[in-house]
Amino acid sequence: LYGQLGNGTTVDQASPIQIKSGTKFKDVSVGVTHSLVIDESGNLYAMGRAYYLGIPRLISIMPKKIF
């Protein structure tokens, strides 16, 4: 359950996929155990296990707004 893409599954993806329909993201960053995205309004979302971000209990297969 690490490094999730935010599409609600744990399935590997070989090509880009849409997440959070209706939201436009302007930046993305991925780590070994998590993914981060910033939307047009500057909101930060995390998926996966964000332990190294200081959020040890955040384990999500869908984008979770954190800021």
A tleap script that builds the chain and sets N, CA, C and O, in Angstrom:
source leaprc.protein.ff14SB
mol = sequence {
  NLEU TYR GLY GLN LEU GLY ASN GLY THR THR
  VAL ASP GLN ALA SER PRO ILE GLN ILE LYS
  SER GLY THR LYS PHE LYS ASP VAL SER VAL
  GLY VAL THR HIE SER LEU VAL ILE ASP GLU
  SER GLY ASN LEU TYR ALA MET GLY ARG ALA
  TYR TYR LEU GLY ILE PRO ARG LEU ILE SER
  ILE MET PRO LYS LYS ILE CPHE
}
set mol.1.N position { 0.827 -1.187 0.000 }
set mol.1.CA position { 0.000 0.000 0.000 }
set mol.1.C position { 0.878 1.259 0.000 }
set mol.1.O position { 0.478 2.288 0.546 }
set mol.2.N position { 2.032 1.187 -0.588 }
set mol.2.CA position { 2.936 2.335 -0.637 }
set mol.2.C position { 3.003 2.904 -2.042 }
set mol.2.O position { 2.784 2.189 -3.020 }
set mol.3.N position { 3.310 4.212 -2.142 }
set mol.3.CA position { 3.493 4.844 -3.440 }
set mol.3.C position { 2.246 4.867 -4.297 }
set mol.3.O position { 2.341 4.776 -5.521 }
set mol.4.N position { 1.086 4.986 -3.692 }
set mol.4.CA position { -0.167 4.926 -4.433 }
set mol.4.C position { -0.326 6.123 -5.361 }
set mol.4.O position { 0.156 7.220 -5.082 }
set mol.5.N position { -1.013 5.882 -6.468 }
set mol.5.CA position { -1.229 6.912 -7.477 }
set mol.5.C position { -2.450 7.770 -7.197 }
set mol.5.O position { -2.586 8.850 -7.772 }
set mol.6.N position { -3.328 7.321 -6.340 }
set mol.6.CA position { -4.512 8.101 -6.008 }
set mol.6.C position { -5.726 7.778 -6.839 }
set mol.6.O position { -6.684 8.551 -6.858 }
set mol.7.N position { -5.709 6.640 -7.535 }
set mol.7.CA position { -6.853 6.275 -8.363 }
set mol.7.C position { -7.771 5.267 -7.690 }
set mol.7.O position { -8.675 4.729 -8.329 }
set mol.8.N position { -7.546 5.004 -6.400 }
set mol.8.CA position { -8.428 4.114 -5.659 }
set mol.8.C position { -8.071 2.648 -5.745 }
set mol.8.O position { -8.810 1.807 -5.232 }
set mol.9.N position { -6.952 2.316 -6.383 }
set mol.9.CA position { -6.528 0.921 -6.480 }
set mol.9.C position { -5.063 0.802 -6.073 }
set mol.9.O position { -4.379 1.799 -5.838 }
set mol.10.N position { -4.604 -0.437 -5.996 }
set mol.10.CA position { -3.188 -0.699 -5.746 }
set mol.10.C position { -2.543 -1.338 -6.972 }
set mol.10.O position { -1.492 -1.970 -6.864 }
set mol.11.N position { -3.169 -1.174 -8.136 }
set mol.11.CA position { -2.697 -1.760 -9.383 }
set mol.11.C position { -1.655 -0.854 -10.032 }
set mol.11.O position { -1.846 0.360 -10.111 }
set mol.12.N position { -0.541 -1.450 -10.501 }
set mol.12.CA position { 0.478 -0.690 -11.232 }
set mol.12.C position { -0.116 -0.115 -12.508 }
set mol.12.O position { -0.984 -0.734 -13.124 }
set mol.13.N position { 0.347 1.067 -12.911 }
set mol.13.CA position { -0.124 1.720 -14.130 }
set mol.13.C position { 1.073 1.974 -15.052 }
set mol.13.O position { 2.109 2.466 -14.605 }
set mol.14.N position { 0.930 1.641 -16.326 }
set mol.14.CA position { 2.002 1.831 -17.301 }
set mol.14.C position { 1.878 3.155 -18.050 }
set mol.14.O position { 2.788 3.548 -18.780 }
set mol.15.N position { 0.753 3.842 -17.869 }
set mol.15.CA position { 0.544 5.110 -18.555 }
set mol.15.C position { -0.227 6.060 -17.618 }
set mol.15.O position { -0.796 5.617 -16.621 }
set mol.16.N position { -0.243 7.360 -17.938 }
set mol.16.CA position { -0.947 8.324 -17.078 }
set mol.16.C position { -2.426 7.985 -16.908 }
set mol.16.O position { -3.067 7.473 -17.826 }
set mol.17.N position { -2.951 8.276 -15.731 }
set mol.17.CA position { -4.360 8.047 -15.425 }
set mol.17.C position { -4.932 9.286 -14.760 }
set mol.17.O position { -4.195 10.097 -14.200 }
set mol.18.N position { -6.251 9.428 -14.825 }
set mol.18.CA position { -6.918 10.568 -14.190 }
set mol.18.C position { -7.206 10.242 -12.737 }
set mol.18.O position { -7.653 9.143 -12.408 }
set mol.19.N position { -6.942 11.223 -11.862 }
set mol.19.CA position { -7.329 11.102 -10.459 }
set mol.19.C position { -8.126 12.341 -10.075 }
set mol.19.O position { -7.953 13.404 -10.671 }
set mol.20.N position { -8.986 12.209 -9.095 }
set mol.20.CA position { -9.790 13.320 -8.577 }
set mol.20.C position { -10.432 14.112 -9.717 }
set mol.20.O position { -10.073 15.262 -9.967 }
set mol.21.N position { -11.359 13.498 -10.383 }
set mol.21.CA position { -12.047 14.091 -11.531 }
set mol.21.C position { -12.517 15.508 -11.240 }
set mol.21.O position { -13.077 15.781 -10.178 }
set mol.22.N position { -12.288 16.403 -12.184 }
set mol.22.CA position { -12.718 17.785 -12.055 }
set mol.22.C position { -11.682 18.688 -11.403 }
set mol.22.O position { -11.902 19.894 -11.293 }
set mol.23.N position { -10.560 18.132 -10.970 }
set mol.23.CA position { -9.495 18.912 -10.340 }
set mol.23.C position { -8.291 18.938 -11.267 }
set mol.23.O position { -7.880 17.905 -11.795 }
set mol.24.N position { -7.731 20.122 -11.460 }
set mol.24.CA position { -6.529 20.249 -12.284 }
set mol.24.C position { -5.322 20.408 -11.370 }
set mol.24.O position { -5.293 21.276 -10.498 }
set mol.25.N position { -4.337 19.559 -11.584 }
set mol.25.CA position { -3.124 19.598 -10.786 }
set mol.25.C position { -2.021 20.298 -11.553 }
set mol.25.O position { -1.879 20.116 -12.762 }
set mol.26.N position { -1.232 21.107 -10.836 }
set mol.26.CA position { -0.165 21.852 -11.497 }
set mol.26.C position { 1.214 21.303 -11.176 }
set mol.26.O position { 2.187 21.670 -11.834 }
set mol.27.N position { 1.322 20.423 -10.169 }
set mol.27.CA position { 2.625 19.860 -9.828 }
set mol.27.C position { 2.423 18.494 -9.187 }
set mol.27.O position { 1.412 18.239 -8.533 }
set mol.28.N position { 3.407 17.624 -9.388 }
set mol.28.CA position { 3.364 16.278 -8.811 }
set mol.28.C position { 4.761 15.895 -8.359 }
set mol.28.O position { 5.758 16.280 -8.969 }
set mol.29.N position { 4.812 15.130 -7.280 }
set mol.29.CA position { 6.076 14.606 -6.773 }
set mol.29.C position { 5.801 13.205 -6.250 }
set mol.29.O position { 4.781 12.965 -5.604 }
set mol.30.N position { 6.708 12.289 -6.529 }
set mol.30.CA position { 6.526 10.917 -6.061 }
set mol.30.C position { 7.732 10.473 -5.259 }
set mol.30.O position { 8.868 10.856 -5.539 }
set mol.31.N position { 7.462 9.669 -4.270 }
set mol.31.CA position { 8.513 9.100 -3.443 }
set mol.31.C position { 8.381 7.593 -3.436 }
set mol.31.O position { 7.546 7.030 -4.143 }
set mol.32.N position { 9.198 6.949 -2.646 }
set mol.32.CA position { 9.169 5.494 -2.567 }
set mol.32.C position { 7.847 5.000 -1.992 }
set mol.32.O position { 7.319 3.981 -2.436 }
set mol.33.N position { 7.312 5.713 -1.012 }
set mol.33.CA position { 6.102 5.243 -0.337 }
set mol.33.C position { 4.909 6.181 -0.461 }
set mol.33.O position { 3.869 5.926 0.146 }
set mol.34.N position { 5.031 7.258 -1.231 }
set mol.34.CA position { 3.923 8.206 -1.324 }
set mol.34.C position { 3.990 9.011 -2.624 }
set mol.34.O position { 5.010 9.030 -3.313 }
set mol.35.N position { 2.889 9.665 -2.933 }
set mol.35.CA position { 2.805 10.607 -4.052 }
set mol.35.C position { 2.166 11.884 -3.522 }
set mol.35.O position { 1.295 11.834 -2.653 }
set mol.36.N position { 2.599 13.026 -4.044 }
set mol.36.CA position { 2.046 14.321 -3.657 }
set mol.36.C position { 1.625 15.079 -4.901 }
set mol.36.O position { 2.299 15.003 -5.928 }
set mol.37.N position { 0.526 15.807 -4.826 }
set mol.37.CA position { 0.079 16.649 -5.934 }
set mol.37.C position { -0.412 17.985 -5.381 }
set mol.37.O position { -0.936 18.054 -4.269 }
set mol.38.N position { -0.238 19.037 -6.166 }
set mol.38.CA position { -0.731 20.365 -5.822 }
set mol.38.C position { -1.710 20.782 -6.898 }
set mol.38.O position { -1.399 20.720 -8.088 }
set mol.39.N position { -2.901 21.211 -6.481 }
set mol.39.CA position { -3.898 21.638 -7.459 }
set mol.39.C position { -3.723 23.111 -7.819 }
set mol.39.O position { -2.871 23.799 -7.256 }
set mol.40.N position { -4.532 23.586 -8.756 }
set mol.40.CA position { -4.442 24.969 -9.230 }
set mol.40.C position { -4.608 26.000 -8.119 }
set mol.40.O position { -4.088 27.111 -8.220 }
set mol.41.N position { -5.330 25.637 -7.059 }
set mol.41.CA position { -5.575 26.566 -5.951 }
set mol.41.C position { -4.482 26.518 -4.891 }
set mol.41.O position { -4.527 27.272 -3.919 }
set mol.42.N position { -3.502 25.637 -5.071 }
set mol.42.CA position { -2.408 25.520 -4.116 }
set mol.42.C position { -2.637 24.506 -3.010 }
set mol.42.O position { -1.842 24.424 -2.073 }
set mol.43.N position { -3.718 23.729 -3.103 }
set mol.43.CA position { -3.987 22.698 -2.109 }
set mol.43.C position { -3.054 21.514 -2.328 }
set mol.43.O position { -2.810 21.117 -3.467 }
set mol.44.N position { -2.531 20.947 -1.239 }
set mol.44.CA position { -1.620 19.817 -1.305 }
set mol.44.C position { -2.360 18.543 -0.930 }
set mol.44.O position { -3.043 18.493 0.093 }
set mol.45.N position { -2.225 17.516 -1.759 }
set mol.45.CA position { -2.848 16.217 -1.536 }
set mol.45.C position { -1.752 15.158 -1.469 }
set mol.45.O position { -0.732 15.260 -2.150 }
set mol.46.N position { -1.976 14.134 -0.635 }
set mol.46.CA position { -1.024 13.034 -0.511 }
set mol.46.C position { -1.750 11.713 -0.701 }
set mol.46.O position { -2.924 11.572 -0.357 }
set mol.47.N position { -1.025 10.745 -1.258 }
set mol.47.CA position { -1.512 9.380 -1.412 }
set mol.47.C position { -0.384 8.454 -1.001 }
set mol.47.O position { 0.790 8.805 -1.118 }
set mol.48.N position { -0.741 7.258 -0.515 }
set mol.48.CA position { 0.263 6.299 -0.100 }
set mol.48.C position { 0.571 6.448 1.382 }
set mol.48.O position { -0.280 6.860 2.171 }
set mol.49.N position { 1.788 6.111 1.742 }
set mol.49.CA position { 2.211 6.191 3.147 }
set mol.49.C position { 3.142 7.386 3.291 }
set mol.49.O position { 4.255 7.381 2.765 }
set mol.50.N position { 2.690 8.396 3.997 }
set mol.50.CA position { 3.431 9.649 4.089 }
set mol.50.C position { 4.204 9.762 5.400 }
set mol.50.O position { 4.289 10.846 5.977 }
set mol.51.N position { 4.759 8.667 5.867 }
set mol.51.CA position { 5.486 8.645 7.134 }
set mol.51.C position { 6.601 9.683 7.178 }
set mol.51.O position { 6.757 10.377 8.183 }
set mol.52.N position { 7.374 9.798 6.108 }
set mol.52.CA position { 8.515 10.709 6.098 }
set mol.52.C position { 8.101 12.179 5.971 }
set mol.52.O position { 8.950 13.068 6.050 }
set mol.53.N position { 6.828 12.435 5.779 }
set mol.53.CA position { 6.311 13.799 5.760 }
set mol.53.C position { 5.863 14.230 7.146 }
set mol.53.O position { 5.376 15.345 7.329 }
set mol.54.N position { 6.027 13.341 8.123 }
set mol.54.CA position { 5.578 13.643 9.472 }
set mol.54.C position { 4.109 13.336 9.674 }
set mol.54.O position { 3.500 13.806 10.635 }
set mol.55.N position { 3.538 12.552 8.778 }
set mol.55.CA position { 2.126 12.162 8.871 }
set mol.55.C position { 2.097 10.629 8.890 }
set mol.55.O position { 1.673 10.018 7.909 }
set mol.56.N position { 2.538 9.994 9.985 }
set mol.56.CA position { 2.725 8.548 10.006 }
set mol.56.C position { 1.477 7.715 9.764 }
set mol.56.O position { 1.578 6.564 9.339 }
set mol.57.N position { 0.310 8.273 10.027 }
set mol.57.CA position { -0.905 7.473 9.858 }
set mol.57.C position { -1.585 7.677 8.516 }
set mol.57.O position { -2.609 7.050 8.246 }
set mol.58.N position { -1.038 8.540 7.669 }
set mol.58.CA position { -1.670 8.758 6.367 }
set mol.58.C position { -1.313 7.618 5.425 }
set mol.58.O position { -0.201 7.549 4.902 }
set mol.59.N position { -2.266 6.736 5.221 }
set mol.59.CA position { -2.130 5.673 4.238 }
set mol.59.C position { -3.421 5.705 3.435 }
set mol.59.O position { -4.489 5.366 3.946 }
set mol.60.N position { -3.317 6.114 2.179 }
set mol.60.CA position { -4.524 6.353 1.399 }
set mol.60.C position { -4.317 5.949 -0.053 }
set mol.60.O position { -3.255 6.191 -0.628 }
set mol.61.N position { -5.332 5.335 -0.642 }
set mol.61.CA position { -5.277 5.028 -2.076 }
set mol.61.C position { -6.023 6.079 -2.897 }
set mol.61.O position { -6.098 5.988 -4.122 }
set mol.62.N position { -6.575 7.082 -2.199 }
set mol.62.CA position { -7.211 8.213 -2.856 }
set mol.62.C position { -6.534 9.480 -2.376 }
set mol.62.O position { -6.018 9.502 -1.258 }
set mol.63.N position { -6.513 10.557 -3.190 }
set mol.63.CA position { -5.887 11.800 -2.740 }
set mol.63.C position { -6.527 12.304 -1.448 }
set mol.63.O position { -7.750 12.407 -1.351 }
set mol.64.N position { -5.704 12.614 -0.472 }
set mol.64.CA position { -6.193 13.156 0.803 }
set mol.64.C position { -5.587 14.547 0.977 }
set mol.64.O position { -4.366 14.704 0.996 }
set mol.65.N position { -6.452 15.553 1.106 }
set mol.65.CA position { -5.985 16.933 1.263 }
set mol.65.C position { -5.304 17.086 2.615 }
set mol.65.O position { -5.876 16.752 3.653 }
set mol.66.N position { -4.065 17.599 2.590 }
set mol.66.CA position { -3.353 17.781 3.844 }
set mol.66.C position { -3.019 19.238 4.134 }
set mol.66.O position { -2.728 19.576 5.282 }
set mol.67.N position { -3.050 20.110 3.131 }
set mol.67.CA position { -2.857 21.554 3.337 }
set mol.67.C position { -3.726 22.312 2.368 }
set mol.67.O position { -3.720 23.543 2.367 }
savepdb mol mol.pdb
quit
